[in-house]
Short mmCIF file of C-alpha atoms in Angstrom, two decimals:
data_model
loop_
_atom_site.label_atom_id
_atom_site.label_comp_id
_atom_site.label_asym_id
_atom_site.label_seq_id
_atom_site.Cartn_x
_atom_site.Cartn_y
_atom_site.Cartn_z
CA MET A 1 0.00 0.00 0.00
CA ASP A 2 1.40 3.40 -1.02
CA ARG A 3 1.96 5.53 2.09
CA ASN A 4 3.32 8.56 0.18
CA ILE A 5 -0.03 10.32 0.53
CA GLN A 6 -0.48 14.07 0.36
CA PRO A 7 -3.49 15.71 2.04
CA LEU A 8 -5.99 17.78 0.09
CA ASP A 9 -5.31 21.50 0.00
CA PRO A 10 -7.63 23.17 2.55
CA THR A 11 -7.52 26.40 0.51
CA PHE A 12 -10.17 26.68 -2.20
CA LEU A 13 -9.00 29.95 -3.73
CA GLU A 14 -6.16 32.36 -3.06
CA ILE A 15 -5.87 35.74 -4.77
CA GLY A 16 -3.20 37.94 -3.23
CA ALA A 17 -4.06 38.38 0.44
CA LEU A 18 -7.53 36.95 -0.11
CA ARG A 19 -7.77 33.30 0.89
CA ILE A 20 -10.98 31.29 0.79
CA GLN A 21 -10.82 28.02 2.71
CA TRP A 22 -12.80 24.93 1.80
CA TYR A 23 -14.04 24.83 5.40
CA GLY A 24 -15.77 28.20 5.17
CA LEU A 25 -17.07 27.50 1.66
CA ILE A 26 -18.63 24.18 2.67
CA ILE A 27 -20.17 25.66 5.81
CA GLY A 28 -21.55 28.54 3.74
CA LEU A 29 -23.01 26.24 1.09
CA GLY A 30 -24.61 24.07 3.77
CA THR A 31 -26.11 27.14 5.40
CA MET A 32 -27.52 28.48 2.13
CA LEU A 33 -29.09 25.14 1.20
CA ALA A 34 -30.56 24.81 4.69
CA LEU A 35 -31.99 28.32 4.45
CA TYR A 36 -33.51 27.63 1.04
CA LEU A 37 -35.28 24.51 2.32
CA ALA A 38 -36.53 26.34 5.41
CA ILE A 39 -37.94 29.18 3.30
CA LYS A 40 -39.76 26.77 0.97
CA GLU A 41 -41.26 24.87 3.90
CA SER A 42 -42.23 28.07 5.74
CA GLU A 43 -44.16 29.26 2.68
CA ARG A 44 -45.92 25.90 2.50
CA ARG A 45 -46.85 26.27 6.17
CA GLY A 46 -48.35 29.71 5.59
CA MET A 47 -45.48 31.77 6.99
CA HIS A 48 -44.19 34.88 5.24
CA LYS A 49 -41.30 34.06 2.92
CA ASP A 50 -39.04 36.71 4.50
CA THR A 51 -39.37 35.29 8.02
CA PHE A 52 -36.36 32.99 7.82
CA MET A 53 -34.31 35.52 5.89
CA ASP A 54 -34.87 38.02 8.70
CA LEU A 55 -34.12 35.40 11.34
CA MET A 56 -30.86 34.36 9.67
CA LEU A 57 -29.59 37.95 9.71
CA PHE A 58 -29.48 37.65 13.49
CA ALA A 59 -28.99 33.91 13.97
CA VAL A 60 -25.88 33.39 11.82
CA PRO A 61 -23.58 36.00 13.44
CA ILE A 62 -24.88 35.13 16.91
CA ALA A 63 -24.34 31.42 16.24
CA ILE A 64 -20.73 32.07 15.19
CA ILE A 65 -20.05 34.22 18.25
CA SER A 66 -21.70 31.78 20.66
CA ALA A 67 -19.87 28.84 19.06
CA ARG A 68 -16.59 30.65 19.68
CA ILE A 69 -17.48 31.67 23.24
CA TYR A 70 -18.45 28.07 24.03
CA TYR A 71 -15.14 26.78 22.68
CA VAL A 72 -13.07 29.39 24.51
CA ILE A 73 -14.79 28.64 27.83
CA PHE A 74 -13.74 25.01 27.70
CA LYS A 75 -10.23 25.89 26.51
CA TRP A 76 -9.79 28.64 29.08
CA ASP A 77 -6.47 27.31 30.38
CA TYR A 78 -4.99 28.19 27.00
CA TYR A 79 -6.89 31.38 26.22
CA SER A 80 -6.36 32.88 29.68
CA GLN A 81 -2.67 32.77 28.88
CA ASN A 82 -3.18 33.94 25.29
CA PRO A 83 -6.02 36.50 25.41
CA SER A 84 -5.13 37.93 22.00
CA LYS A 85 -6.09 34.57 20.49
CA ILE A 86 -9.66 34.68 21.81
CA ILE A 87 -10.95 36.48 18.73
CA ALA A 88 -8.71 34.57 16.29
CA ILE A 89 -11.58 32.45 15.01
CA TRP A 90 -9.84 32.14 11.63
CA GLU A 91 -7.32 29.85 13.34
CA GLY A 92 -10.11 27.39 14.17
CA GLY A 93 -12.01 26.66 17.33
CA ILE A 94 -15.80 26.72 17.22
CA ALA A 95 -18.28 24.24 18.71
CA ILE A 96 -21.59 23.19 17.17
CA HIS A 97 -23.32 22.98 20.55
CA GLY A 98 -22.43 26.61 21.20
CA ALA A 99 -23.85 27.56 17.82
CA LEU A 100 -27.08 25.66 18.52
CA ILE A 101 -27.52 27.27 21.93
CA GLY A 102 -27.05 30.73 20.43
CA SER A 103 -29.40 29.97 17.54
CA VAL A 104 -32.18 28.66 19.78
CA ILE A 105 -32.00 31.68 22.08
CA THR A 106 -32.05 33.98 19.04
CA ALA A 107 -35.06 32.16 17.59
CA ILE A 108 -36.96 32.43 20.89
CA VAL A 109 -36.35 36.18 21.11
CA PHE A 110 -37.11 36.66 17.40
CA ALA A 111 -40.38 34.71 17.64
CA ARG A 112 -41.58 36.74 20.61
CA ALA A 113 -40.67 40.02 18.93
CA LYS A 114 -42.54 39.02 15.77
CA GLY A 115 -45.51 37.46 17.55
CA LEU A 116 -44.76 34.05 16.05
CA SER A 117 -44.62 30.55 17.52
CA PHE A 118 -41.06 29.51 18.37
CA TRP A 119 -42.10 25.87 18.09
CA LYS A 120 -43.44 26.34 14.58
CA ILE A 121 -40.22 28.06 13.51
CA ALA A 122 -38.16 25.32 15.16
CA ASP A 123 -40.21 22.54 13.53
CA ILE A 124 -39.77 24.08 10.09
CA ALA A 125 -36.04 24.58 10.64
CA ALA A 126 -35.24 21.15 12.13
CA PRO A 127 -34.58 19.24 8.87
CA SER A 128 -32.59 22.20 7.55
CA ILE A 129 -30.43 22.34 10.67
CA ILE A 130 -29.45 18.68 10.57
CA LEU A 131 -28.79 18.86 6.81
CA GLY A 132 -26.50 21.84 7.39
CA GLN A 133 -24.67 19.84 10.06
CA ALA A 134 -24.29 16.86 7.74
CA ILE A 135 -22.77 19.02 5.01
CA GLY A 136 -20.68 21.09 7.41
CA ARG A 137 -18.78 18.03 8.68
CA TRP A 138 -17.09 17.83 5.28
CA GLY A 139 -15.38 21.09 6.14
CA ASN A 140 -13.75 19.17 9.00
CA PHE A 141 -12.73 16.55 6.44
CA MET A 142 -10.87 19.14 4.38
CA ASN A 143 -9.06 20.37 7.51
CA GLN A 144 -8.21 16.83 8.67
CA GLU A 145 -9.96 17.45 11.99
CA ALA A 146 -12.82 16.02 14.06
CA HIS A 147 -11.36 12.57 13.48
CA GLY A 148 -11.10 9.63 15.82
CA GLY A 149 -8.20 7.62 17.13
CA PRO A 150 -5.80 5.53 15.03
CA ILE A 151 -7.17 2.61 13.01
CA ALA A 152 -5.52 -0.65 14.01
CA GLU A 153 -3.08 -1.86 11.37
CA ALA A 154 -5.03 -5.10 11.00
CA HIS A 155 -8.19 -3.16 10.07
CA ILE A 156 -6.75 -0.64 7.60
CA GLN A 157 -7.32 -2.83 4.54
CA THR A 158 -10.89 -3.48 5.67
CA TYR A 159 -11.56 0.28 5.84
CA TYR A 160 -10.03 0.74 2.38
CA ASN A 161 -12.48 -1.82 1.03
CA LEU A 162 -15.43 -0.10 2.74
CA LEU A 163 -14.62 3.56 2.08
CA PRO A 164 -13.50 5.55 -0.98
CA ASP A 165 -9.74 6.04 -1.26
CA PHE A 166 -10.01 9.83 -1.06
CA ILE A 167 -11.51 9.60 2.43
CA MET A 168 -8.90 7.15 3.67
CA ASP A 169 -6.09 9.19 2.10
CA GLN A 170 -7.28 12.35 3.84
CA MET A 171 -7.39 10.46 7.15
CA PHE A 172 -3.70 9.52 6.73
CA ILE A 173 -2.12 12.09 9.04
CA LYS A 174 1.56 12.14 9.95
CA GLY A 175 1.98 8.52 8.99
CA VAL A 176 -1.13 7.20 10.78
CA TYR A 177 -4.65 6.34 9.57
CA TYR A 178 -7.41 7.76 11.78
CA HIS A 179 -11.08 6.91 12.13
CA PRO A 180 -13.17 9.31 9.95
CA THR A 181 -15.57 10.27 12.73
CA PHE A 182 -16.56 13.35 10.74
CA LEU A 183 -18.02 10.84 8.24
CA TYR A 184 -19.85 8.84 10.90
CA GLU A 185 -21.58 11.97 12.18
CA SER A 186 -22.29 13.25 8.67
CA VAL A 187 -23.96 9.98 7.65
CA TRP A 188 -25.96 9.90 10.90
CA SER A 189 -27.14 13.45 10.22
CA PHE A 190 -28.06 12.70 6.60
CA VAL A 191 -30.13 9.73 7.76
CA GLY A 192 -31.74 12.01 10.36
CA PHE A 193 -32.56 14.53 7.62
CA VAL A 194 -34.37 11.84 5.60
CA LEU A 195 -36.25 10.62 8.68
CA LEU A 196 -37.38 14.15 9.53
CA LEU A 197 -38.64 14.63 5.98
CA LEU A 198 -40.64 11.43 6.36
CA LEU A 199 -42.01 12.70 9.68
CA ARG A 200 -43.36 15.74 7.83
CA LYS A 201 -45.85 13.40 6.24
CA VAL A 202 -47.17 12.52 9.70
CA ASN A 203 -49.58 14.89 11.42
CA LEU A 204 -47.16 15.68 14.24
CA ARG A 205 -47.95 17.80 17.24
CA ARG A 206 -46.39 21.25 17.30
CA GLY A 207 -42.82 21.17 18.62
CA GLU A 208 -42.26 17.46 18.15
CA MET A 209 -40.37 17.72 14.87
CA PHE A 210 -37.73 19.89 16.55
CA LEU A 211 -37.62 17.69 19.66
CA SER A 212 -37.18 14.64 17.41
CA TYR A 213 -34.22 16.37 15.78
CA VAL A 214 -32.66 17.10 19.18
CA ILE A 215 -33.02 13.48 20.27
CA TRP A 216 -31.76 11.98 17.00
CA TYR A 217 -28.72 14.23 16.66
CA SER A 218 -27.80 13.90 20.33
CA ILE A 219 -27.89 10.08 20.24
CA GLY A 220 -25.49 10.05 17.30
CA ARG A 221 -23.19 12.68 18.78
CA LEU A 222 -23.10 10.83 22.11
CA PHE A 223 -21.54 7.78 20.49
CA VAL A 224 -19.39 9.50 17.86
CA GLU A 225 -17.88 11.86 20.43
CA GLY A 226 -16.55 8.87 22.35
CA LEU A 227 -14.33 8.06 19.35
CA ARG A 228 -12.91 11.54 18.81
CA THR A 229 -9.49 12.71 19.92
CA ASP A 230 -10.17 16.45 20.10
CA SER A 231 -13.09 16.59 22.54
CA LEU A 232 -13.64 19.61 24.77
CA MET A 233 -13.28 18.34 28.33
CA LEU A 234 -14.76 19.17 31.70
CA GLY A 235 -12.39 17.31 33.96
CA ASP A 236 -12.62 13.71 32.77
CA ILE A 237 -15.99 14.24 31.06
CA ARG A 238 -16.37 14.91 27.35
CA VAL A 239 -18.51 18.04 27.21
CA ALA A 240 -20.33 17.07 23.99
CA GLN A 241 -21.36 13.76 25.53
CA LEU A 242 -22.63 15.49 28.65
CA ILE A 243 -24.61 18.00 26.55
CA SER A 244 -25.97 15.16 24.42
CA VAL A 245 -27.27 13.24 27.44
CA VAL A 246 -28.81 16.40 28.90
CA SER A 247 -30.38 17.20 25.51
CA ILE A 248 -31.93 13.74 25.11
CA VAL A 249 -33.36 13.71 28.63
CA GLY A 250 -34.46 17.34 28.39
CA ALA A 251 -36.19 16.85 25.02
CA LEU A 252 -38.09 13.83 26.33
CA ILE A 253 -39.18 15.73 29.45
CA VAL A 254 -40.34 18.71 27.39
CA LEU A 255 -42.20 16.42 24.98
CA VAL A 256 -44.08 14.65 27.78
CA TYR A 257 -44.72 17.89 29.68
CA ARG A 258 -46.13 19.67 26.63
CA ARG A 259 -48.45 16.74 25.92
CA LYS A 260 -49.71 16.49 29.49
CA LYS A 261 -50.33 20.23 29.71
CA GLY A 262 -52.02 20.36 26.33
CA LEU A 263 -49.37 22.72 24.94
CA SER A 264 -48.76 20.57 21.89
CA ASN A 265 -52.35 19.83 20.94
CA GLU A 266 -52.08 21.83 17.73
CA ARG A 267 -51.08 19.67 14.80
CA TYR A 268 -49.80 20.37 11.31
CA LEU A 269 -52.44 19.56 8.76
CA GLU A 270 -51.12 18.66 5.34
CA LYS A 271 -52.32 20.94 2.56
#
């Protein structure tokens, strides 16, 4: 097996001082596709077509900032000694859970300000969010990050037979093959996207599409995170696993509570 493997160039385009990275391009494309799908579904659900455009004007920058703040908090030992690096987001260091927390808070405030239902907005957005996450993980692929531990030598040939060469080659880092955990999470999210689209054909109660997304994504992240080598840590606990468990339990509690209190009685009738 040829081990003289060169990684893919993480830079998509470079013109003078302008440098566009594949990571940012892939994230941007995922975001635009997710927004397009959300707008089409919101129109079908009788919501004004500009609602999600207006929401994204606030949600995107807040999500980026909150994702960075979240990351910095759990890497404070480093950033407290290097405060000038706190804003250096172009060097990497954002966390999806931070982005989700910021986005949800923004959506709640936005919905109240506009006199809209947060749960309806969240239900419409759920498939778009998980699709954006599925696509976004390929930005990690280009950066050779969000991978797992080394693949045992005895299993390398098996992985080559299961996965395309370009994935295995990109996971060959400093002479070692690593588990493509970015791929595991991306596939899990793509499957979740399809399942959520199928759930749209069911007359769900309001809020339960979004809660289904939270549960599905969190289950996958709980297991994938255990394989990663770059986890944010809280002592000996992987933060993403802790957040995933809390999210699963919390979503189930909210689902049951809303049903018992009659808060989710309204259903989505297919047109």
